[in-house]
PDB file of N, CA and C and ligand atoms in Angstrom:
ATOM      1  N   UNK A  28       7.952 102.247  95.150  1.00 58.00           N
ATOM      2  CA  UNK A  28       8.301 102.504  96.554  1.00 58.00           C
ATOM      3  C   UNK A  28       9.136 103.759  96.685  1.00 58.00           C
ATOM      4  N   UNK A  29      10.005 103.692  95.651  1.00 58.00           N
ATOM      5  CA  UNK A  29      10.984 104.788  95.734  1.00 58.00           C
ATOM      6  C   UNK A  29      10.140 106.485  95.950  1.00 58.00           C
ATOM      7  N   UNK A  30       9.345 106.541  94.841  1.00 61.00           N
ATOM      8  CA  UNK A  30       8.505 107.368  94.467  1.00 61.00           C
ATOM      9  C   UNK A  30       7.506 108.052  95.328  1.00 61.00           C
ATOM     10  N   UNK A  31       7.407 107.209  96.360  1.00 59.00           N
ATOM     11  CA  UNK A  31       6.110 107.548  97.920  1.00 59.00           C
ATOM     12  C   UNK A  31       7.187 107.586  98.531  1.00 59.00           C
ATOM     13  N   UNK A  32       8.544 107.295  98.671  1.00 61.00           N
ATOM     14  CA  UNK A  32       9.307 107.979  99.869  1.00 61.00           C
ATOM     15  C   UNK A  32       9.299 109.437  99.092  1.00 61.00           C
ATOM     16  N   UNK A  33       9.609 109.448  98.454  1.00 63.00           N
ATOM     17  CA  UNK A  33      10.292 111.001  97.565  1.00 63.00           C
ATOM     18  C   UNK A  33       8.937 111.950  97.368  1.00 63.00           C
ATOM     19  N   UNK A  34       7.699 111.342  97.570  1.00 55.00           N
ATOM     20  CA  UNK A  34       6.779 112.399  98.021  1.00 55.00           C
ATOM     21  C   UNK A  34       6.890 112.585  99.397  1.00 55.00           C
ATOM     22  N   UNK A  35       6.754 111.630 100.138  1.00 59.00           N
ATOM     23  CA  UNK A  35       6.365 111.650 101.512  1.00 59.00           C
ATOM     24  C   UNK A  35       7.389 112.563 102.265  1.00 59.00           C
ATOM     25  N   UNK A  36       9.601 112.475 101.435  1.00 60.00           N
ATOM     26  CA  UNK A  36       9.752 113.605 101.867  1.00 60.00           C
ATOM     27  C   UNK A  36       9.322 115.085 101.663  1.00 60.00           C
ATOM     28  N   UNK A  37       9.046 115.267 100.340  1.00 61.00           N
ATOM     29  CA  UNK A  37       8.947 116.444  99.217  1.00 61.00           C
ATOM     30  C   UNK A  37       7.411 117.189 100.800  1.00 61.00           C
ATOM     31  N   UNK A  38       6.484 116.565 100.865  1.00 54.00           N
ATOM     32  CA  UNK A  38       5.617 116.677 102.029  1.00 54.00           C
ATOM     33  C   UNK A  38       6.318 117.519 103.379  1.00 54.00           C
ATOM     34  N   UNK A  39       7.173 116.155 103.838  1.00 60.00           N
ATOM     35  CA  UNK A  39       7.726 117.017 105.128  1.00 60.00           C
ATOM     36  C   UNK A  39       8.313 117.950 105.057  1.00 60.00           C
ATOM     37  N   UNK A  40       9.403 118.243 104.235  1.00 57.00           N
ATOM     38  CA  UNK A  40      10.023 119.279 103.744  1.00 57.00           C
ATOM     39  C   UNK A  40       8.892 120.951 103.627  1.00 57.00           C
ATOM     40  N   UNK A  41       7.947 120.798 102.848  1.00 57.00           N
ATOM     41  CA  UNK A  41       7.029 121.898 102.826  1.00 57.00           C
ATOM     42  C   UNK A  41       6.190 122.235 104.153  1.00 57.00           C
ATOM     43  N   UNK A  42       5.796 121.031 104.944  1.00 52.00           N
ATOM     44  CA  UNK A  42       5.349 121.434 106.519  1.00 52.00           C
ATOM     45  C   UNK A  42       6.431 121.751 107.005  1.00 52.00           C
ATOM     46  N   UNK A  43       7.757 121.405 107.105  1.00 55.00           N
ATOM     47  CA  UNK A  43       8.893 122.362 108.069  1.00 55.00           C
ATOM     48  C   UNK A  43       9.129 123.232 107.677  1.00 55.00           C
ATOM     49  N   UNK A  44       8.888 123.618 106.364  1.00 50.00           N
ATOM     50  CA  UNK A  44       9.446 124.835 105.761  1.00 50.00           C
ATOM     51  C   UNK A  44       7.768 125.855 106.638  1.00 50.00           C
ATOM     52  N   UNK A  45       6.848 125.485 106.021  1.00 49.00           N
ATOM     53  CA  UNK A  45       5.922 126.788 106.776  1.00 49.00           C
ATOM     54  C   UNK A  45       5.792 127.089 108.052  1.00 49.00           C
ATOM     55  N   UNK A  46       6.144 125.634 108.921  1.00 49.00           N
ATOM     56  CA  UNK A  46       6.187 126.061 110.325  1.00 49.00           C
ATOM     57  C   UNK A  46       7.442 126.485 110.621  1.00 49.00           C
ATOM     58  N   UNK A  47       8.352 126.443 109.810  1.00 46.00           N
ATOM     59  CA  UNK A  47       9.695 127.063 110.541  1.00 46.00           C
ATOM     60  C   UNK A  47       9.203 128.242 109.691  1.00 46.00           C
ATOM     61  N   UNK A  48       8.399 128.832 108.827  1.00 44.00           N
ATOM     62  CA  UNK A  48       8.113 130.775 108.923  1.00 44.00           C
ATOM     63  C   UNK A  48       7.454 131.270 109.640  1.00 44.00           C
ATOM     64  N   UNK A  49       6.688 130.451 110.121  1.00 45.00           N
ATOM     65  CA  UNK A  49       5.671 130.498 110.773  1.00 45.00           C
ATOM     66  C   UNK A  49       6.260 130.822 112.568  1.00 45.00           C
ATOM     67  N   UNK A  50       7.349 130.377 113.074  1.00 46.00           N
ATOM     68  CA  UNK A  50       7.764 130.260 114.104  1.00 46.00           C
ATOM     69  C   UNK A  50       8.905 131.055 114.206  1.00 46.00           C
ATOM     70  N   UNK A  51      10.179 130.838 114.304  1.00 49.00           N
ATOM     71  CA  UNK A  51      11.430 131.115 114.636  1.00 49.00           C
ATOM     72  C   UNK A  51      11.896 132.455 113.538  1.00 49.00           C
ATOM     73  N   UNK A  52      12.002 132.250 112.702  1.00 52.00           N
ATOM     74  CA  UNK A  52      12.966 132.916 111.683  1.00 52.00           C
ATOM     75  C   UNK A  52      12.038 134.002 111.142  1.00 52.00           C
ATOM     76  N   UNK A  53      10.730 134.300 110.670  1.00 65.00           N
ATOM     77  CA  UNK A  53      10.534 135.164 110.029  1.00 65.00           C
ATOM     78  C   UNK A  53       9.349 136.452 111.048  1.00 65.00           C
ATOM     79  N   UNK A  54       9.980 136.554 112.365  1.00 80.00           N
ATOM     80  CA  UNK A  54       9.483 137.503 112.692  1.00 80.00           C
ATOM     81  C   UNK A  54       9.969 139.146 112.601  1.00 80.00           C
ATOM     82  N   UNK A  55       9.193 139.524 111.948  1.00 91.00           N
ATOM     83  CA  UNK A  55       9.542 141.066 111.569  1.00 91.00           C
ATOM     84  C   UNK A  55      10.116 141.567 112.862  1.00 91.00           C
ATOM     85  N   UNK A  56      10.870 142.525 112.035  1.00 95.00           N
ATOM     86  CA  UNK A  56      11.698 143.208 113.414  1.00 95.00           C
ATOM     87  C   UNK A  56      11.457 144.976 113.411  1.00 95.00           C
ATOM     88  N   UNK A  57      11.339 145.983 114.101  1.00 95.00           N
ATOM     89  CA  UNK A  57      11.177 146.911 113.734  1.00 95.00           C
ATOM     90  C   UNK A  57      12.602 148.062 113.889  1.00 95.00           C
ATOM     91  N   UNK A  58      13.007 148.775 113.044  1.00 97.00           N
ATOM     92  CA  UNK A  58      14.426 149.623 113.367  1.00 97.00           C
ATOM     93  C   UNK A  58      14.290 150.666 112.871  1.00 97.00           C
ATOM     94  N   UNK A  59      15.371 151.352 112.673  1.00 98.00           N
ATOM     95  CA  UNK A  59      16.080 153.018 112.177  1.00 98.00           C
ATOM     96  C   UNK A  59      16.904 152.417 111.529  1.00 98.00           C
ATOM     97  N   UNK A  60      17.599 153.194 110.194  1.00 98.00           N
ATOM     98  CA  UNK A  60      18.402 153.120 109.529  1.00 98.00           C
ATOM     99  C   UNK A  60      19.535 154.320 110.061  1.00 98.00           C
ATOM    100  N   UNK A  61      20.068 153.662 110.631  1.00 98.00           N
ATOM    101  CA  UNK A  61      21.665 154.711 111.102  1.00 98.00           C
ATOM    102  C   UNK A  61      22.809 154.682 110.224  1.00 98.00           C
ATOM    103  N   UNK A  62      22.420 153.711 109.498  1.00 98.00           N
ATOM    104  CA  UNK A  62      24.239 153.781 108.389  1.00 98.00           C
ATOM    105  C   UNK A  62      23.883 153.343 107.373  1.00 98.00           C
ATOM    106  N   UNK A  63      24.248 153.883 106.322  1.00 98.00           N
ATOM    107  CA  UNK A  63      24.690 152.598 105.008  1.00 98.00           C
ATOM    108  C   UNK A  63      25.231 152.854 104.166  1.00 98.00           C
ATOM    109  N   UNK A  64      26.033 152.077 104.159  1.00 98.00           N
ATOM    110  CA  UNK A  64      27.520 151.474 103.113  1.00 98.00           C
ATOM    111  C   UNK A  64      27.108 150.446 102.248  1.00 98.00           C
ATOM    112  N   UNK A  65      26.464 151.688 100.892  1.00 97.00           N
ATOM    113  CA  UNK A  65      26.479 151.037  99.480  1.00 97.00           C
ATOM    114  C   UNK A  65      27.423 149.701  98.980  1.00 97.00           C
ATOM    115  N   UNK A  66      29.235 150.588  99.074  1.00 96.00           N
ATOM    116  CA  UNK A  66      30.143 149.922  98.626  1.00 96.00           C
ATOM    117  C   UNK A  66      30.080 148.243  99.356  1.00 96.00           C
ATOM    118  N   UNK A  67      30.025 148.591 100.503  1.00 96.00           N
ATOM    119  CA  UNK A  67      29.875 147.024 101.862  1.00 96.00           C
ATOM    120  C   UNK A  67      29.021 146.228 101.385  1.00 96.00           C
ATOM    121  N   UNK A  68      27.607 146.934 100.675  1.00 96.00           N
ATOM    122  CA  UNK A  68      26.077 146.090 101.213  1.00 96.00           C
ATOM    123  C   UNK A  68      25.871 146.001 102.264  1.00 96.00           C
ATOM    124  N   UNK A  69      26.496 146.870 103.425  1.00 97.00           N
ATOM    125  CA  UNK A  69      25.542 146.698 104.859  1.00 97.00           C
ATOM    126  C   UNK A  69      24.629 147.772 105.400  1.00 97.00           C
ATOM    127  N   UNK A  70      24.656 147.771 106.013  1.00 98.00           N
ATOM    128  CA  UNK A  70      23.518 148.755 106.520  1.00 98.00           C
ATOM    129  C   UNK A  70      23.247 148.558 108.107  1.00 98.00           C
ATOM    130  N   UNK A  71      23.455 149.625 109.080  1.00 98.00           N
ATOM    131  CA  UNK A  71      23.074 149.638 110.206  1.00 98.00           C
ATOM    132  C   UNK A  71      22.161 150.425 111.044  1.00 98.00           C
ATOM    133  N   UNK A  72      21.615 149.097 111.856  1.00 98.00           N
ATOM    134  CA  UNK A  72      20.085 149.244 112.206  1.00 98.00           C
ATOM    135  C   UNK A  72      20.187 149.695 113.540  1.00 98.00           C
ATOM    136  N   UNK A  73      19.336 150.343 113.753  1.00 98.00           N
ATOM    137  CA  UNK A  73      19.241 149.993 115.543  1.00 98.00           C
ATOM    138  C   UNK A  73      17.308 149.396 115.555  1.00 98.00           C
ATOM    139  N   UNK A  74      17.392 148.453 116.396  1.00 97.00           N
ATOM    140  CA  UNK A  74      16.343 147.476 116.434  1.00 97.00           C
ATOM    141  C   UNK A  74      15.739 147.628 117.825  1.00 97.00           C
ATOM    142  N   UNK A  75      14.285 147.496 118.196  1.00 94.00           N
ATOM    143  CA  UNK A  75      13.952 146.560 119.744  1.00 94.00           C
ATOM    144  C   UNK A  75      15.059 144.856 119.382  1.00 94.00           C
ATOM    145  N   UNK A  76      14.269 144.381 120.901  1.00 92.00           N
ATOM    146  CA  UNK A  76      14.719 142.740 121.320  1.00 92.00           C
ATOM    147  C   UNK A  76      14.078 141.817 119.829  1.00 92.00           C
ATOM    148  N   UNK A  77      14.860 141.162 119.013  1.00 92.00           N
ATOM    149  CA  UNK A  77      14.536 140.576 118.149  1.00 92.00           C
ATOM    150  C   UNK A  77      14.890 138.758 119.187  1.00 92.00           C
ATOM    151  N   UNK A  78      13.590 138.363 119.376  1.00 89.00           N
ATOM    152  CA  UNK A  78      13.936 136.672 120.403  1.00 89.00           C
ATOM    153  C   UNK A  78      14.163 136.042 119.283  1.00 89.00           C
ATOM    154  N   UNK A  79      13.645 136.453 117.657  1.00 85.00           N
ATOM    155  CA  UNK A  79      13.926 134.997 116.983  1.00 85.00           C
ATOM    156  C   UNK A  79      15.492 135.121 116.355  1.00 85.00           C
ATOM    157  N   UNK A  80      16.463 136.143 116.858  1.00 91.00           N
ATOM    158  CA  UNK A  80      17.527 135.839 116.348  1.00 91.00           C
ATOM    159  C   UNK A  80      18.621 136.493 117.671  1.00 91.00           C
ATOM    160  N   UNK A  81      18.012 135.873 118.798  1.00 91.00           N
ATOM    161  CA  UNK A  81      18.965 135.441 120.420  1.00 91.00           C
ATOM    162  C   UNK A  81      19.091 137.020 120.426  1.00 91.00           C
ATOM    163  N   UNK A  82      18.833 138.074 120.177  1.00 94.00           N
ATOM    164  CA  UNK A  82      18.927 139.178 120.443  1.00 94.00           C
ATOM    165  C   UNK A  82      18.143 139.611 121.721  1.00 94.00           C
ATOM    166  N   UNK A  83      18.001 139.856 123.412  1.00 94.00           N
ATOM    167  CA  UNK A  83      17.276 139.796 124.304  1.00 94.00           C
ATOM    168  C   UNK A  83      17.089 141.645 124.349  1.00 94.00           C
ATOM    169  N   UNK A  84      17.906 142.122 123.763  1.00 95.00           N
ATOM    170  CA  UNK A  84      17.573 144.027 124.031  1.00 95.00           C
ATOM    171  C   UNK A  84      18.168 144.784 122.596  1.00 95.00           C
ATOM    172  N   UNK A  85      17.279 146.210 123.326  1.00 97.00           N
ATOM    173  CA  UNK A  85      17.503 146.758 122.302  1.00 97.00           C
ATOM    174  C   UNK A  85      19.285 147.111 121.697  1.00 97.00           C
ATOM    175  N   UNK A  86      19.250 147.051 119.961  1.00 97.00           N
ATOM    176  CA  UNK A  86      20.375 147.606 119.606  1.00 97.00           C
ATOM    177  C   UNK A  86      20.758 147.994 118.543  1.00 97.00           C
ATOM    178  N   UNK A  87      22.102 148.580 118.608  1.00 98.00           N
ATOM    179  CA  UNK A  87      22.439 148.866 117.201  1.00 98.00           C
ATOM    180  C   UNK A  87      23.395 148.272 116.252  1.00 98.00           C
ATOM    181  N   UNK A  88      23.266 147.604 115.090  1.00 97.00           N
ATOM    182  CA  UNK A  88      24.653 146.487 114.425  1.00 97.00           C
ATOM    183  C   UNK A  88      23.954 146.646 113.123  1.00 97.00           C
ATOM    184  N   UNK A  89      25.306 146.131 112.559  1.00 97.00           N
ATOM    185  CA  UNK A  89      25.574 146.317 111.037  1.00 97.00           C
ATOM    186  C   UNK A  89      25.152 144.984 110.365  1.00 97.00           C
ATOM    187  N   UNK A  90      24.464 144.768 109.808  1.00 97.00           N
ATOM    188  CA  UNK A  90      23.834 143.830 108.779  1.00 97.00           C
ATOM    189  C   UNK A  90      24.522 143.567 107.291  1.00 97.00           C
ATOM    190  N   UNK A  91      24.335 142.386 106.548  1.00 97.00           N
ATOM    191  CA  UNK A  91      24.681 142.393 105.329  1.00 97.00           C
ATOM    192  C   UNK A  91      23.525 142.396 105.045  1.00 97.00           C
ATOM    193  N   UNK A  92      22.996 142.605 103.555  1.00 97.00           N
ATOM    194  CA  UNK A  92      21.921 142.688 102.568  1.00 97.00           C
ATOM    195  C   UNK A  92      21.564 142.026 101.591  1.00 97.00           C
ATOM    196  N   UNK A  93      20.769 140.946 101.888  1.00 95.00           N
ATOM    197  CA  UNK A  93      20.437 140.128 100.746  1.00 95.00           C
ATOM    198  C   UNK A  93      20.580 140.567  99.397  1.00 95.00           C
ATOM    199  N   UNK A  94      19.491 141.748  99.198  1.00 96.00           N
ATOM    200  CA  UNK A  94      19.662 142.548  98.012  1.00 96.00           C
ATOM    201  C   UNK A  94      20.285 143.919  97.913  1.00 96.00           C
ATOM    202  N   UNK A  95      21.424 144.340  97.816  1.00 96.00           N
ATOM    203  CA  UNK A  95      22.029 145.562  97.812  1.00 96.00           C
ATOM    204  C   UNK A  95      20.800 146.547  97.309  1.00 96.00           C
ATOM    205  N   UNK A  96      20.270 146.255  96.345  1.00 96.00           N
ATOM    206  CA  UNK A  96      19.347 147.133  95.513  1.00 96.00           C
ATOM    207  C   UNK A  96      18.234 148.470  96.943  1.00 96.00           C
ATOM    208  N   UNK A  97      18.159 147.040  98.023  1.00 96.00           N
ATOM    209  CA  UNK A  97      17.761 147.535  98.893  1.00 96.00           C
ATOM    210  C   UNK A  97      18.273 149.089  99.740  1.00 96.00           C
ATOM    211  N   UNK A  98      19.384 149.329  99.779  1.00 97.00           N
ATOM    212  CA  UNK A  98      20.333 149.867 100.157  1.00 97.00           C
ATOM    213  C   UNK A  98      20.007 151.551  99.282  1.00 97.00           C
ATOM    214  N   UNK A  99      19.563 151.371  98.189  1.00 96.00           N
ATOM    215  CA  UNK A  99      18.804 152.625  97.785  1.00 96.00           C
ATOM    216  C   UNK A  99      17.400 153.341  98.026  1.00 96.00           C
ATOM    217  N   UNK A 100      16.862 151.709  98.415  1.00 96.00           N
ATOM    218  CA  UNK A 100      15.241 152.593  98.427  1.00 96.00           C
ATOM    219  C   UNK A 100      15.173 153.182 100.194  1.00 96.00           C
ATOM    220  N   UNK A 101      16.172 153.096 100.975  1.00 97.00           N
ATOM    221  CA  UNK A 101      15.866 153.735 101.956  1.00 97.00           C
ATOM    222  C   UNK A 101      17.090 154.411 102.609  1.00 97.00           C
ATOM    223  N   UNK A 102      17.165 155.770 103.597  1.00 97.00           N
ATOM    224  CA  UNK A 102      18.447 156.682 103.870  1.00 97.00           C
ATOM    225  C   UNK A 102      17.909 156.795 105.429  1.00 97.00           C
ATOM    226  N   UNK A 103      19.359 157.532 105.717  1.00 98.00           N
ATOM    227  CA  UNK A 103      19.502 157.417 107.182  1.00 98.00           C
ATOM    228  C   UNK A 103      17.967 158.481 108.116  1.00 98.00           C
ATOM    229  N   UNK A 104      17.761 157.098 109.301  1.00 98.00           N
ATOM    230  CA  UNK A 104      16.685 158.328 109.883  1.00 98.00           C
ATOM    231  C   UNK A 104      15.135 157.172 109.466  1.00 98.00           C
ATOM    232  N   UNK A 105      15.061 156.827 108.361  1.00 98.00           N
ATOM    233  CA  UNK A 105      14.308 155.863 107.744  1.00 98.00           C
ATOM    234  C   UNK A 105      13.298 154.811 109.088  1.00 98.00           C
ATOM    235  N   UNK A 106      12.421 154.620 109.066  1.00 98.00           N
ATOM    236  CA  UNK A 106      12.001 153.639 110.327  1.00 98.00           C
ATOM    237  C   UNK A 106      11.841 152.417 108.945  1.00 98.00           C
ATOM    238  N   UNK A 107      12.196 151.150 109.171  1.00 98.00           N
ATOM    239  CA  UNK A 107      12.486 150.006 108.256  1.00 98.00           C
ATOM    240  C   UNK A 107      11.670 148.839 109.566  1.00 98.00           C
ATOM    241  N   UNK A 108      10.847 147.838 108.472  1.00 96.00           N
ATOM    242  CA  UNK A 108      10.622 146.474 109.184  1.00 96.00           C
ATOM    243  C   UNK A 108      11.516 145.767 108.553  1.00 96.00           C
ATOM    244  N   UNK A 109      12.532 144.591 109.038  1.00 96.00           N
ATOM    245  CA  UNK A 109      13.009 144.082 108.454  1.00 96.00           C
ATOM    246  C   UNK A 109      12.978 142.384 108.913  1.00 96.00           C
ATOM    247  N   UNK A 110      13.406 141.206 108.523  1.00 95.00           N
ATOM    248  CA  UNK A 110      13.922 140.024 109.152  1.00 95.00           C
ATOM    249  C   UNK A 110      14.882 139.808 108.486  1.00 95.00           C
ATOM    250  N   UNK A 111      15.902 138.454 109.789  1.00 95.00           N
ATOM    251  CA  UNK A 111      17.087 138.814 109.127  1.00 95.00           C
ATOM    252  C   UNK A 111      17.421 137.217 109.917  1.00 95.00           C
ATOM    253  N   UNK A 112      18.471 136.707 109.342  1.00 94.00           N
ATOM    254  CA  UNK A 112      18.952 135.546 109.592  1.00 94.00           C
ATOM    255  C   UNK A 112      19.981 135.358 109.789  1.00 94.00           C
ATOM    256  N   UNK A 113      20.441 134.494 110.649  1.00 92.00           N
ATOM    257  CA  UNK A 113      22.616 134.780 111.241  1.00 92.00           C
ATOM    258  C   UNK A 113      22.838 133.655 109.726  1.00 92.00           C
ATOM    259  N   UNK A 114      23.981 134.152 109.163  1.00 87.00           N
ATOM    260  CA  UNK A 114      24.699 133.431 108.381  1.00 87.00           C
ATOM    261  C   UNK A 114      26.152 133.184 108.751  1.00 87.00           C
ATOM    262  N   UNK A 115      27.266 132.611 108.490  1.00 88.00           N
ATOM    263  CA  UNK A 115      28.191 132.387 108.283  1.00 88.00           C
ATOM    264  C   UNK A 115      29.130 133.346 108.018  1.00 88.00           C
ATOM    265  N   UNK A 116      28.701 134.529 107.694  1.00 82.00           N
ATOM    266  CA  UNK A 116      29.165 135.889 107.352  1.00 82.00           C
ATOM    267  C   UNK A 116      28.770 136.738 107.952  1.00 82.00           C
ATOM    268  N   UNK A 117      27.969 136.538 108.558  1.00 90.00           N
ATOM    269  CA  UNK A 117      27.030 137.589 110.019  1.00 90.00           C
ATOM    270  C   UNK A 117      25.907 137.649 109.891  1.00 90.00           C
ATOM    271  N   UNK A 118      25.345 138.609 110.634  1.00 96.00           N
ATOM    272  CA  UNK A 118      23.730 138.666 109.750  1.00 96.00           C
ATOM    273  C   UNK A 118      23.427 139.201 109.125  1.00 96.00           C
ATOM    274  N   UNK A 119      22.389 138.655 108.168  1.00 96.00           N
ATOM    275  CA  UNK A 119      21.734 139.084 107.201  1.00 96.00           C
ATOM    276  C   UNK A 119      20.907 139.607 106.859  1.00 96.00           C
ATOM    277  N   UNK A 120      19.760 140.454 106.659  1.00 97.00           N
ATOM    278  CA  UNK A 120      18.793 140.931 106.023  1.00 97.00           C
ATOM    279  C   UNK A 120      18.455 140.298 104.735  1.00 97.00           C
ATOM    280  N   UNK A 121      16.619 139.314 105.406  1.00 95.00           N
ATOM    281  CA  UNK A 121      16.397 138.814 104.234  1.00 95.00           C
ATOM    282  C   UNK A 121      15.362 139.385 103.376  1.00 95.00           C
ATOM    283  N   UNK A 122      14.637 140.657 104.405  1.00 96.00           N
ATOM    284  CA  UNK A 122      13.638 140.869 103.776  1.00 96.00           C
ATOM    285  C   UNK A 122      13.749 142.805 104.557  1.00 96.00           C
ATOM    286  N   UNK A 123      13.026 143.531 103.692  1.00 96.00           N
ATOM    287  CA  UNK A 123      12.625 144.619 104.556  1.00 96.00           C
ATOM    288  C   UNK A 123      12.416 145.587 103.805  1.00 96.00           C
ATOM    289  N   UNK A 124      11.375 145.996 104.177  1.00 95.00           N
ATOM    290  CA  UNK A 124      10.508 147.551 103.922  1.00 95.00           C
ATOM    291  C   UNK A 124      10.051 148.598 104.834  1.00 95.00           C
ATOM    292  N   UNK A 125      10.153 149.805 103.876  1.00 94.00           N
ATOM    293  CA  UNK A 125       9.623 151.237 105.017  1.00 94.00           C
ATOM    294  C   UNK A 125       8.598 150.834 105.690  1.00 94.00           C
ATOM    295  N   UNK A 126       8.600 151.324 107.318  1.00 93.00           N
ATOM    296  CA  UNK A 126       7.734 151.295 107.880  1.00 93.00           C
ATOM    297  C   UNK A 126       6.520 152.182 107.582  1.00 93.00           C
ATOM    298  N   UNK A 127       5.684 152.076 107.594  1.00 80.00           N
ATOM    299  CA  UNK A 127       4.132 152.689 107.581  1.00 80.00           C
ATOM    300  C   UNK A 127       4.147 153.812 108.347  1.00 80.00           C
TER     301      UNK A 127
HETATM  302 CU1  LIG B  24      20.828 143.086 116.610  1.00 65.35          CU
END
């Protein structure tokens, strides 16, 4: 018994996980790279209206960086897609590459 609950969660867990990428959190965002502070790990963007993170207009704010490493492969002026998630520490950048 134990064993079919502990799939049946292991299950739900992987359908909320794709529909919550699928929905809310992992919509690309498009920006400029206006700042970045190696030493910080942040980096500031100016973005359009990002709705999946309550942002309603365009702007410009300072991000932390999942991966600092990031913070080299791109310089100011840069057009960047990125997504990014509010943490506890502000927001974040979880993902992002040069734009095309
Ligand atoms: Cu913003």
């Amino acid at each position: 018994m134990k064993s079919i609950n502990r799939i049946a969660a292991a299950l739900a867990l992987t359908l909320g996980l794709t529909f919550g990428a699928a929905a809310a959190q992992s919509a690309p965002i498009s920006g400029e790279v206006k700042k970045i502070d190696e030493s910080a790990g942040k980096i500031t963007l100016k973005h359009g209206a990002a709705k999946s993170l309550g942002m309603d207009e365009p702007m410009t704010m300072v991000y932390r960086v999942k991966d600092p490493a990031w913070l080299k492969q791109v310089k100011v002026g840069d057009k960047v897609t990125f997504e990014a998630e509010e943490a506890a520490s502000g927001y974040t950048v979880t993902k992002m590459e040069k734009a095309k």
